[in-house]
Coordinates of C-alpha atoms in Angstrom, one line a residue:
X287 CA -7.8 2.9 29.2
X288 CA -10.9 3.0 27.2
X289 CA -14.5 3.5 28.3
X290 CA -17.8 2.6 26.5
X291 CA -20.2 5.6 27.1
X292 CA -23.3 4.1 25.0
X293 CA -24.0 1.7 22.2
X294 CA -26.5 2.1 19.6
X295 CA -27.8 0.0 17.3
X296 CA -28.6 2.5 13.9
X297 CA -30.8 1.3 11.2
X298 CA -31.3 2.6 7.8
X299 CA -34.1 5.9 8.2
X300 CA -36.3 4.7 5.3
X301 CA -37.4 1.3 3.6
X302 CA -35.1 -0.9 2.4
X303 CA -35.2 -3.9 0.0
X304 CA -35.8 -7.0 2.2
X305 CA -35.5 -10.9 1.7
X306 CA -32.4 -13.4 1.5
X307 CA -29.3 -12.8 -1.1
X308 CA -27.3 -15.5 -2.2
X309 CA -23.9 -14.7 -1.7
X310 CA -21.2 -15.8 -4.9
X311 CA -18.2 -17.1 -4.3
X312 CA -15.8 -14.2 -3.7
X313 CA -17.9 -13.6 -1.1
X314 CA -17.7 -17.3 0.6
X315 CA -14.1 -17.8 0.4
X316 CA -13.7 -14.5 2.0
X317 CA -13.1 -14.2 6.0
X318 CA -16.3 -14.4 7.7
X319 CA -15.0 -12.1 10.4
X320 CA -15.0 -8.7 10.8
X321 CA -12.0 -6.6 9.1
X322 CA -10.4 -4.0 12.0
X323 CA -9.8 -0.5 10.6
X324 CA -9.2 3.1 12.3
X325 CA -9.0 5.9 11.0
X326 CA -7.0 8.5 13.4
X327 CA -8.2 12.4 13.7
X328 CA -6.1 15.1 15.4
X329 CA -8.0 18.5 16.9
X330 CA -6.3 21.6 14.3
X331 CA -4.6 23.2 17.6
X332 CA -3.3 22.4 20.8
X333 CA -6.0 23.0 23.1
X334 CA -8.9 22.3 20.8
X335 CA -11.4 19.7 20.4
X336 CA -12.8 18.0 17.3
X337 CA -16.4 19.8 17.0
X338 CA -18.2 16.1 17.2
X339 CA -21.5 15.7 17.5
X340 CA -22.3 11.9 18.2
X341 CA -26.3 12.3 16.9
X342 CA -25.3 13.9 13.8
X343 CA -22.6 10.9 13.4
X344 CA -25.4 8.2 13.9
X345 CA -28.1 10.2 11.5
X346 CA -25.7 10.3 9.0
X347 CA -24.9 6.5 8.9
X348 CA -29.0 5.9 9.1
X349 CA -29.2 7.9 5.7
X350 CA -25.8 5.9 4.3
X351 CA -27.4 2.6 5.5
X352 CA -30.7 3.5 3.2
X353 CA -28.3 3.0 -0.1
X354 CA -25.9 0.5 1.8
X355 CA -28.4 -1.7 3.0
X356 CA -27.0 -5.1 3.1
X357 CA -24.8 -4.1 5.7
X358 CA -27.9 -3.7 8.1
X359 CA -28.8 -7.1 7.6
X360 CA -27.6 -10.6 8.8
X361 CA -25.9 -13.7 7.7
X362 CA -26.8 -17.1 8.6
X363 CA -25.4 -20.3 7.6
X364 CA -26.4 -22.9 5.0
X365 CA -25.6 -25.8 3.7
X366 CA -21.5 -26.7 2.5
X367 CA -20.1 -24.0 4.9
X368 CA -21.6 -21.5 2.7
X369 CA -23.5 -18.2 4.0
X370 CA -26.7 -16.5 3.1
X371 CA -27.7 -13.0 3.6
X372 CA -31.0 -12.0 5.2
X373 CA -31.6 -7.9 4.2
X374 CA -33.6 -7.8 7.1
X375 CA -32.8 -4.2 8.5
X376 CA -31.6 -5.1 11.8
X377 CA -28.8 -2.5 11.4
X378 CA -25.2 -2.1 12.4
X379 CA -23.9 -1.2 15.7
X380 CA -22.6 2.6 16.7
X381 CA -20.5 2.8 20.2
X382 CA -19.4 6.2 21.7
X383 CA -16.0 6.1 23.8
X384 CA -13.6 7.9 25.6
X385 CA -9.8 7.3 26.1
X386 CA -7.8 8.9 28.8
X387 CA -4.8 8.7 26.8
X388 CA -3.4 11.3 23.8
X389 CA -3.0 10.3 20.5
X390 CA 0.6 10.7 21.2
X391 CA 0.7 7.8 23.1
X392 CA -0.2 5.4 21.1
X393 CA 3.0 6.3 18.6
X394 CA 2.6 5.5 14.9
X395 CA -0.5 3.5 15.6
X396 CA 0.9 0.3 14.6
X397 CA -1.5 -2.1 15.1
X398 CA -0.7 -3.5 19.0
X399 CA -2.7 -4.1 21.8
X400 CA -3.6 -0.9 22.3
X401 CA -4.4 0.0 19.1
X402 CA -6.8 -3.1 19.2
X403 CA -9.2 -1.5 21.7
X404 CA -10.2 1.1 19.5
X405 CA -12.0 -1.3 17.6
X406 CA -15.3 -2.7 18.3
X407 CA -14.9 -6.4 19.7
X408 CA -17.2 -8.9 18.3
X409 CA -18.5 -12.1 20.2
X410 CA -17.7 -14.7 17.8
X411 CA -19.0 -17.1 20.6
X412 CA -22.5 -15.8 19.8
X413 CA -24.8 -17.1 16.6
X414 CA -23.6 -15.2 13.5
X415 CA -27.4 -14.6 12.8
X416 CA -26.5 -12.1 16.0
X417 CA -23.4 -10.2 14.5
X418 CA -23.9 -6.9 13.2
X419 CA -21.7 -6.7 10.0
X420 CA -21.0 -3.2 10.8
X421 CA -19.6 -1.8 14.1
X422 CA -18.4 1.6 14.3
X423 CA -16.2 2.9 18.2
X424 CA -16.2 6.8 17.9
X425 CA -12.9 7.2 20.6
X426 CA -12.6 10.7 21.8
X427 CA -8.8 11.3 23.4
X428 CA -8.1 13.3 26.4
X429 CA -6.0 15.4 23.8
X430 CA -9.4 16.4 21.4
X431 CA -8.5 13.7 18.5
X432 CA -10.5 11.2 17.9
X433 CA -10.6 7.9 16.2
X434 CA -13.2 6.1 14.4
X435 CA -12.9 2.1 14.2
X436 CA -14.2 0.4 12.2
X437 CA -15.3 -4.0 12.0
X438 CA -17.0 -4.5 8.7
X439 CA -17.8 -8.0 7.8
X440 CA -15.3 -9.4 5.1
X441 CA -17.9 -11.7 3.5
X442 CA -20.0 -8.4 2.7
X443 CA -17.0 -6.1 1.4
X444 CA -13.2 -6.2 0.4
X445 CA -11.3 -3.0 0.9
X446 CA -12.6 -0.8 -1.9
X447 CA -16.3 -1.5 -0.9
X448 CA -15.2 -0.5 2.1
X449 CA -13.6 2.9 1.7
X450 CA -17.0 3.3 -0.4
X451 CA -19.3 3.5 2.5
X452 CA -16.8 4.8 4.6
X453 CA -16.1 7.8 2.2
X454 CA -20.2 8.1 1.8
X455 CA -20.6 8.3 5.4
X456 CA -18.1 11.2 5.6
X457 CA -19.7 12.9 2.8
X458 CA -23.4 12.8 4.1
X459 CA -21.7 13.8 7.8
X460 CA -20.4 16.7 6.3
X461 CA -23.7 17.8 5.1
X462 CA -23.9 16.9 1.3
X463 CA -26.4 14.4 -0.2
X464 CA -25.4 11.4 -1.9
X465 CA -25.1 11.7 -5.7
X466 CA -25.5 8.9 -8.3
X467 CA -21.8 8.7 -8.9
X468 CA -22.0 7.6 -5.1
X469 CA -24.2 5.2 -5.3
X470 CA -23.2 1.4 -4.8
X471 CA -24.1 -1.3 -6.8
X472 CA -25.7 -3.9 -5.3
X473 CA -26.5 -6.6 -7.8
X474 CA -24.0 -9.4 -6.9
X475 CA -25.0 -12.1 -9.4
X476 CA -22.7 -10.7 -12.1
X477 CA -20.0 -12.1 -10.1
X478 CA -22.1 -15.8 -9.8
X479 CA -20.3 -18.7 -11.7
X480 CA -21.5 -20.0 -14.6
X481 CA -25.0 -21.8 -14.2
X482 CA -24.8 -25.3 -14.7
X483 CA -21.2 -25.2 -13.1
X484 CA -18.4 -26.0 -15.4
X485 CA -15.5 -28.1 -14.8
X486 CA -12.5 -26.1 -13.7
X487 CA -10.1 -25.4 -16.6
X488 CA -7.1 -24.8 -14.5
X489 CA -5.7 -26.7 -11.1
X490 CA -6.4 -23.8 -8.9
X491 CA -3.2 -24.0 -6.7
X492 CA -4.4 -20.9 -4.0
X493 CA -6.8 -23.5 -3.3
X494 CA -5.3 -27.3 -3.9
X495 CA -1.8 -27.0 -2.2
X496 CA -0.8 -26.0 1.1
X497 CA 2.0 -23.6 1.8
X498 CA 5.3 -24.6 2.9
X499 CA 6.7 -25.8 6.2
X500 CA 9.6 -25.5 7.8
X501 CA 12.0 -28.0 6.7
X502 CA 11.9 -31.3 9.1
X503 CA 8.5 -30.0 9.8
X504 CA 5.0 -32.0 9.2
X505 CA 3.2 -29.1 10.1
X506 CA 2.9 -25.5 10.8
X507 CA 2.0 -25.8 15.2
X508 CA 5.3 -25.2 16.3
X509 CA 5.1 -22.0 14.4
X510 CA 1.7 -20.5 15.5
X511 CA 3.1 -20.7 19.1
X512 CA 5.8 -18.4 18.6
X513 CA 5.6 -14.5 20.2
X514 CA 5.0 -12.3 17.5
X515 CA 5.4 -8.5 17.0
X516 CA 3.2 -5.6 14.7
X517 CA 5.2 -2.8 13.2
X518 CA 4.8 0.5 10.7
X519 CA 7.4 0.3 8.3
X520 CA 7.9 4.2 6.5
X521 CA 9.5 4.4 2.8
X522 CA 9.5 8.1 1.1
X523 CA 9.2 8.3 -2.3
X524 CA 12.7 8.3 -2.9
X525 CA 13.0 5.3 -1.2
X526 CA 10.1 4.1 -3.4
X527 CA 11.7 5.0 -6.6
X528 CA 14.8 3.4 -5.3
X529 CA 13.5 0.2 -5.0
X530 CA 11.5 0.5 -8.7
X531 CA 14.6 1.5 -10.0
X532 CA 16.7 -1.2 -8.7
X533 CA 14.0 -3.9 -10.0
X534 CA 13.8 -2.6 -13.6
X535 CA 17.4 -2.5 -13.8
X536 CA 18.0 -5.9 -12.5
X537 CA 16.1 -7.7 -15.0
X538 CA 18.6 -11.1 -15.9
X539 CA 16.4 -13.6 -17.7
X540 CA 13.0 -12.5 -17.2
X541 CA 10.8 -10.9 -20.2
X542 CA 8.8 -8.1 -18.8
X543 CA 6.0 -6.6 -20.8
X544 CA 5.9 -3.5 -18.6
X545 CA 8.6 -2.2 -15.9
X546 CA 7.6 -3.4 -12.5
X547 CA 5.6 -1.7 -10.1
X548 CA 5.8 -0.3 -6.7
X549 CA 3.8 -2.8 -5.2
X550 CA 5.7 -5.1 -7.0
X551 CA 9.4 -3.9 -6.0
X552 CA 8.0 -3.4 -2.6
X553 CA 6.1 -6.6 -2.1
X554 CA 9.7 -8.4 -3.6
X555 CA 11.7 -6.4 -1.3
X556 CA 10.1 -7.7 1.7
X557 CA 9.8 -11.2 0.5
X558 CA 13.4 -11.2 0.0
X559 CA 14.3 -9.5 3.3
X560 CA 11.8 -11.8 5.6
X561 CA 13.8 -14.8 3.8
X562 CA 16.7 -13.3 4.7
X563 CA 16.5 -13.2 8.4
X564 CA 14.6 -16.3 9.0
X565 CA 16.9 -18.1 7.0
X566 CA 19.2 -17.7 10.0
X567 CA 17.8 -20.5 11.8
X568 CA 16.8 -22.5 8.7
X569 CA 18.2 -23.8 5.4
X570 CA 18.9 -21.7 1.7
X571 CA 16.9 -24.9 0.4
X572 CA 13.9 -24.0 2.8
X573 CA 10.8 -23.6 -0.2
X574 CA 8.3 -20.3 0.4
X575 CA 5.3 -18.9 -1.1
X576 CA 4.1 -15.2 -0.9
X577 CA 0.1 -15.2 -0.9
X578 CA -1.3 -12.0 -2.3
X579 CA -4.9 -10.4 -3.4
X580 CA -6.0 -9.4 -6.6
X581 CA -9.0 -6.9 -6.9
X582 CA -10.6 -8.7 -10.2
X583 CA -12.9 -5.8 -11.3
X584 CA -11.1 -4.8 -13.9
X585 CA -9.4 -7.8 -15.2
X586 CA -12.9 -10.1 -16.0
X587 CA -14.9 -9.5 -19.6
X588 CA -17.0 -7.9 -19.3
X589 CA -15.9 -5.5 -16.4
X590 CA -17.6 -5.2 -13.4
X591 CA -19.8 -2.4 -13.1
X592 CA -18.2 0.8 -11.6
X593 CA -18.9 0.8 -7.6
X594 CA -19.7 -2.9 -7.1
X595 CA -20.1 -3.4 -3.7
X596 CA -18.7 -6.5 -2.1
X597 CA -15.9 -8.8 -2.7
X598 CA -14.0 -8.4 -5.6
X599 CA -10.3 -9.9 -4.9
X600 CA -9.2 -13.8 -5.9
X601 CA -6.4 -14.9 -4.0
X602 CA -3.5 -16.1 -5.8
X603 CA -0.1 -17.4 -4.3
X604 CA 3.3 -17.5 -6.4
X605 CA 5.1 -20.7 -7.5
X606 CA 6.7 -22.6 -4.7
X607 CA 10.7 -20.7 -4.7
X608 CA 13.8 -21.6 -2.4
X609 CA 15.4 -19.3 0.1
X610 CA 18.7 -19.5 -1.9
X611 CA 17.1 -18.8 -5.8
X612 CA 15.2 -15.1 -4.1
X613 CA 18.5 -14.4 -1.9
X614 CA 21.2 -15.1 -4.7
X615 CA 19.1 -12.9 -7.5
X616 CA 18.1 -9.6 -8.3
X617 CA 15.0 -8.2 -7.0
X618 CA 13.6 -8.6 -10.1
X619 CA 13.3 -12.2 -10.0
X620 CA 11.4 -11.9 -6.6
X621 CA 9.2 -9.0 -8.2
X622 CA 8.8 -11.4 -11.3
X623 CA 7.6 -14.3 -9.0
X624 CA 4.7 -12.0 -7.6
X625 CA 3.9 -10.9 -11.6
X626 CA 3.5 -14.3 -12.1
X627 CA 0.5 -14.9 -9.6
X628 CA -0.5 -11.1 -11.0
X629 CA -1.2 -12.0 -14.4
X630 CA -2.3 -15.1 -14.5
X631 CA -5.6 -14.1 -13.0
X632 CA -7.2 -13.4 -16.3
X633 CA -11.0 -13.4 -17.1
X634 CA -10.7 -17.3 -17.9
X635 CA -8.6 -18.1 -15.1
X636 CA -10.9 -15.8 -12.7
X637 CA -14.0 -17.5 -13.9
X638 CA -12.5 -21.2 -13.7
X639 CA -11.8 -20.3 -9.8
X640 CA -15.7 -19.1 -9.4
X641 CA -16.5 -22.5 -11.1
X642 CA -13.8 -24.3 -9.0
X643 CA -15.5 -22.9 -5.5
X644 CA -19.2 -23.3 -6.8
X645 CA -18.3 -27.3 -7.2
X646 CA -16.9 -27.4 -3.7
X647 CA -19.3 -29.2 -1.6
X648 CA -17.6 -27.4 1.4
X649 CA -16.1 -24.0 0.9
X650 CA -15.1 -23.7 4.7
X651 CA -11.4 -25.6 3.7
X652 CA -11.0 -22.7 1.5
X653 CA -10.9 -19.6 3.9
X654 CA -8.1 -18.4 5.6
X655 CA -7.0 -15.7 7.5
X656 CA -9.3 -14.8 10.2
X657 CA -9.3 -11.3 11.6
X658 CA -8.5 -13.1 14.7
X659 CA -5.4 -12.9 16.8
X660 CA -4.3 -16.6 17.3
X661 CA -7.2 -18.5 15.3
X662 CA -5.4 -21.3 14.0
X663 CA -8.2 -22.5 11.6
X664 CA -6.8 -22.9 8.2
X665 CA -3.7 -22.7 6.4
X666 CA -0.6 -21.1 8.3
X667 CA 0.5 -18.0 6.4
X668 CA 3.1 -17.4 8.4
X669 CA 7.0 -18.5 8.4
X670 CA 8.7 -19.5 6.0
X671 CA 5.5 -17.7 4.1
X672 CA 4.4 -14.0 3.6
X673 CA 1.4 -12.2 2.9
X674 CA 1.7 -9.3 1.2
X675 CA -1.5 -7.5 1.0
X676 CA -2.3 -4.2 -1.4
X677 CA -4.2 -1.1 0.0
X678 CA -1.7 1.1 -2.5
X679 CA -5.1 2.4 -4.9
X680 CA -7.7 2.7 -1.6
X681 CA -8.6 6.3 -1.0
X682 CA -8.5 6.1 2.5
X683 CA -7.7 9.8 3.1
X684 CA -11.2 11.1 1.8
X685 CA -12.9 10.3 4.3
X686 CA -13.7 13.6 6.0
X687 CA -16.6 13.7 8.2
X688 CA -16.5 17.6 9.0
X689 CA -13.1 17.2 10.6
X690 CA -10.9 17.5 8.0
X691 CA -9.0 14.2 6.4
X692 CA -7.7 11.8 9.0
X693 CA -3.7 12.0 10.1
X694 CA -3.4 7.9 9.5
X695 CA -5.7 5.2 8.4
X696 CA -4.1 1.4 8.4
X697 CA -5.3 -2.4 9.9
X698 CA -6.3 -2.2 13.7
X699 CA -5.0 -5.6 13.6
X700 CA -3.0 -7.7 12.2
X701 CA -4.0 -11.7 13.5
X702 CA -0.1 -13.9 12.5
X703 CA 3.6 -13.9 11.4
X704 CA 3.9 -12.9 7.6
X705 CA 1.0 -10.7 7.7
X706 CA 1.3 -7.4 5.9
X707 CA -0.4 -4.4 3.8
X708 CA 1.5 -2.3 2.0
X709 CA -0.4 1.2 2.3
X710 CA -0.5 4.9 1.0
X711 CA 0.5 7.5 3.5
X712 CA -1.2 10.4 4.4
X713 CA 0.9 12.7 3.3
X714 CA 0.0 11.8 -1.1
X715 CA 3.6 12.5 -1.7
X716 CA 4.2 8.8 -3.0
X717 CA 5.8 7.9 0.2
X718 CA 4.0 4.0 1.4
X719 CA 3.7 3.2 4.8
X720 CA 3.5 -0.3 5.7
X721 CA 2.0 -2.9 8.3
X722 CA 3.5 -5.7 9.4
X723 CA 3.1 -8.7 11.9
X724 CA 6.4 -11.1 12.1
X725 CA 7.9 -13.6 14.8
X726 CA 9.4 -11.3 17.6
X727 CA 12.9 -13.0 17.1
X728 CA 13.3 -11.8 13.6
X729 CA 12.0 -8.5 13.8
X730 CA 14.9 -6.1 14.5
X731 CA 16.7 -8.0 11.8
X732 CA 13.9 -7.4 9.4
X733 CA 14.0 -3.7 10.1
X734 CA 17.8 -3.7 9.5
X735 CA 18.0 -4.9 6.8
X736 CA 14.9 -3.7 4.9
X737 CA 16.6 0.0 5.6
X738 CA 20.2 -0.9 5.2
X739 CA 19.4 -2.6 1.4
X740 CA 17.8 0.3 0.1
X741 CA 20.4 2.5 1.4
X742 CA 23.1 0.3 0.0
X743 CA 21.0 1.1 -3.3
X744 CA 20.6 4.5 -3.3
X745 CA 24.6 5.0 -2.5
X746 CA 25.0 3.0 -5.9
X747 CA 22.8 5.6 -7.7

């Protein structure tokens, strides 16, 4: 359904900084795979057609590239599993396409199969010192919308990084030059462990333990086999607020400093309900941990400086809880739980981890999580696990290349069961639209009773 009309490889259209970076260790514990975004744009009437210009699109991103410049370079391997990058220019690659379908087809843009094509494919058979670590697919619908997807090498950003270049790109697009309150930076040894490496001050459990299995289980394979399904899950802010509410209110026996977010009533609400329904087929003693990411920028001493560009999340998993201790409590034990793995990553804690990785003769044990559908390398996330991912503070919706903000921005794919990002909509109104990939066979009853709960709640109000 979709056609490649030209590829272009775009480097940056002045000088850039050359030689080989050493990456630190947020960087080599991240996926070295290529994160799948689109960002969806609808023509202002029927009948129109976005005023694109495909040249001005690619001189644009030659200009970002001059201040962005790592992301025209390479990565190679080197020793331990770790990578190295090589600023070498070689620039990222720019496809033009066309779709015969309308943007109305392809419903809320949840990330399916269909979805997936409108997002450059990368040959992972190939060398990595071949990738691009930026590849941009420019879609134009029969209908006039477009949509611009977007794999960006995780190693090289997280999500804020992202929307940084992203919303740059837009801005220079648009016409407007880059000010110094736009500009990245690039110095990534301030987020180096210590140098001699110190000894770990805490047992680092995202990275010692494995998740749960299934009871009577040895080992996740049965699991990974399974059909699963991708969904958009909508909440309004009433909704929202409904589910804050009912975790502040149900605080038995836990100390709170603070009331508890929406991420955090959220992120506990679907924990609870994806225990719920897959606990028809297993045990209320079944054990399950939700894995989650926590951008660090603000939380080390001193901070990190304002627009650092590359990784800055730690992973951190809650305590190890039972099916029947999150189904028989309040949400605000479940929302507690995730606190938990929130706040303990401190400065020390942060900088133990950075010391933990940096002793590792072999980092490649500790990545997970491959923005690949199926890989099976590395820890299962899936059931009786969850993931529940954070894109709540990303300003997606800036990013305005001459068109006007996009309608929808969200994962172009989500790779296993128990995968999810809990994202702003596009309408700022508080409302929280979210992703999510679980085993076909639960899915209707997810839905079900993720809607029927909060209902039940706001009755009560």
């Amino acid at each position: 359904m979709t056609s490649i009309r030209s590829v272009s490889i775009v480097v940056p259209s002045e000088p850039t900084p050359s030689g080989l970076l050493r990456l630190p260790e947020t960087d080599q514990v991240a996926q070295w795979t290529h994160a799948p975004l689109i960002y969806i744009y609808r023509a202002k009437s029927n009948n129109s057609t976005i005023p694109f210009s495909f040249e001005a699109m690619k001189n644009s991103l030659s200009r970002a590239l001059i201040h962005f410049y790592p992301l025209a370079g390479r990565l190679h391997w080197i020793e331990g599993g770790r990578l190295e990058l090589d600023c070498n220019a070689m620039g990222v690659q720019l496809l033009e396409a066309y779709s015969k379908a309308e943007l109305d087809e392809l419903g809320d843009f949840a990330p399916t199969d269909a979805v997936r094509d409108l997002v450059p494919k990368v040959d992972y058979t190939t060398p990595i010192e071949e990738w691009p670590l930026l590849l941009v697919q420019v879609t134009r619908f029969r209908c006039g919308g477009l949509c611009v997807g977007v794999a960006i090498s995780h190693t090289m950003v997280d999500g804020r990084s992202a929307t940084h270049l992203i919303n740059s790109w837009a801005k220079l697009s648009r016409g407007y030059d880059l000010e110094d309150v736009d500009m990245p930076f690039l110095d990534r040894t301030v987020l180096r462990s210590s140098e001699p490496v110190k000894t770990p001050r805490f047992d680092h459990v995202e990275y010692t333990t494995k998740p749960p299995v299934l009871i009577g289980r040895t080992d996740a394979n049965e699991e990974r086999k399974k059909e699963t399904s991708a969904t958009l899950l909508k909440l309004t802010r009433e909704q929202v607020e409904v589910l804050k509410k009912r975790a502040n209110q149900d605080v038995v026996g836990v100390t709170t400093k603070r009331p508890y977010s929406r991420y955090e009533a959220i992120a506990g609400h679907m924990w609870r309900c994806a225990c719920k329904v897959r606990a028809v087929d297993s045990h209320n003693s079944q054990s399950t941990r939700a894995r989650l990411g926590v951008d660090i920028r603000n939380r080390l001493k001193p901070s990190l400086p304002e627009r650092y560009f590359g990784n800055a999340i730690s992973t951190t998993v809650t305590p190890i809880c039972l099916y029947e201790e999150l189904l028989s409590r309040p949400l605000s034990y479940s929302a507690g739980k995730l606190r938990e793995a929130i706040e303990r990553m401190d400065d020390e804690y942060i900088r133990s981890a950075l010391d933990f990785i940096s002793s590792q003769k072999d980092v490649s044990g500790l990545r997970s999580s491959f923005h690949i559908q199926g890989f099976s390398d590395g820890p299962f996330l899936g059931n009786p696990n969850i993931s529940l991912g954070s894109w709540i503070g990303l300003p997606f919706y800036d990013a305005d290349f001459g068109w006007g903000k996009p309608i929808y921005v969200g994962p172009g794919l989500l790779n296993m069961d128990g995968k999810s990002f809990i994202m702003p909509s596009p309408t700022a109104d508080g409302s929280i639209i979210i992703a999510l990939r679980l085993q076909t066979q639960y899915m209707d009853s997810f839905k079900k009773i993720f809607y029927e709960d909060i209902s039940a709640s706001l009755a009560k109000l």
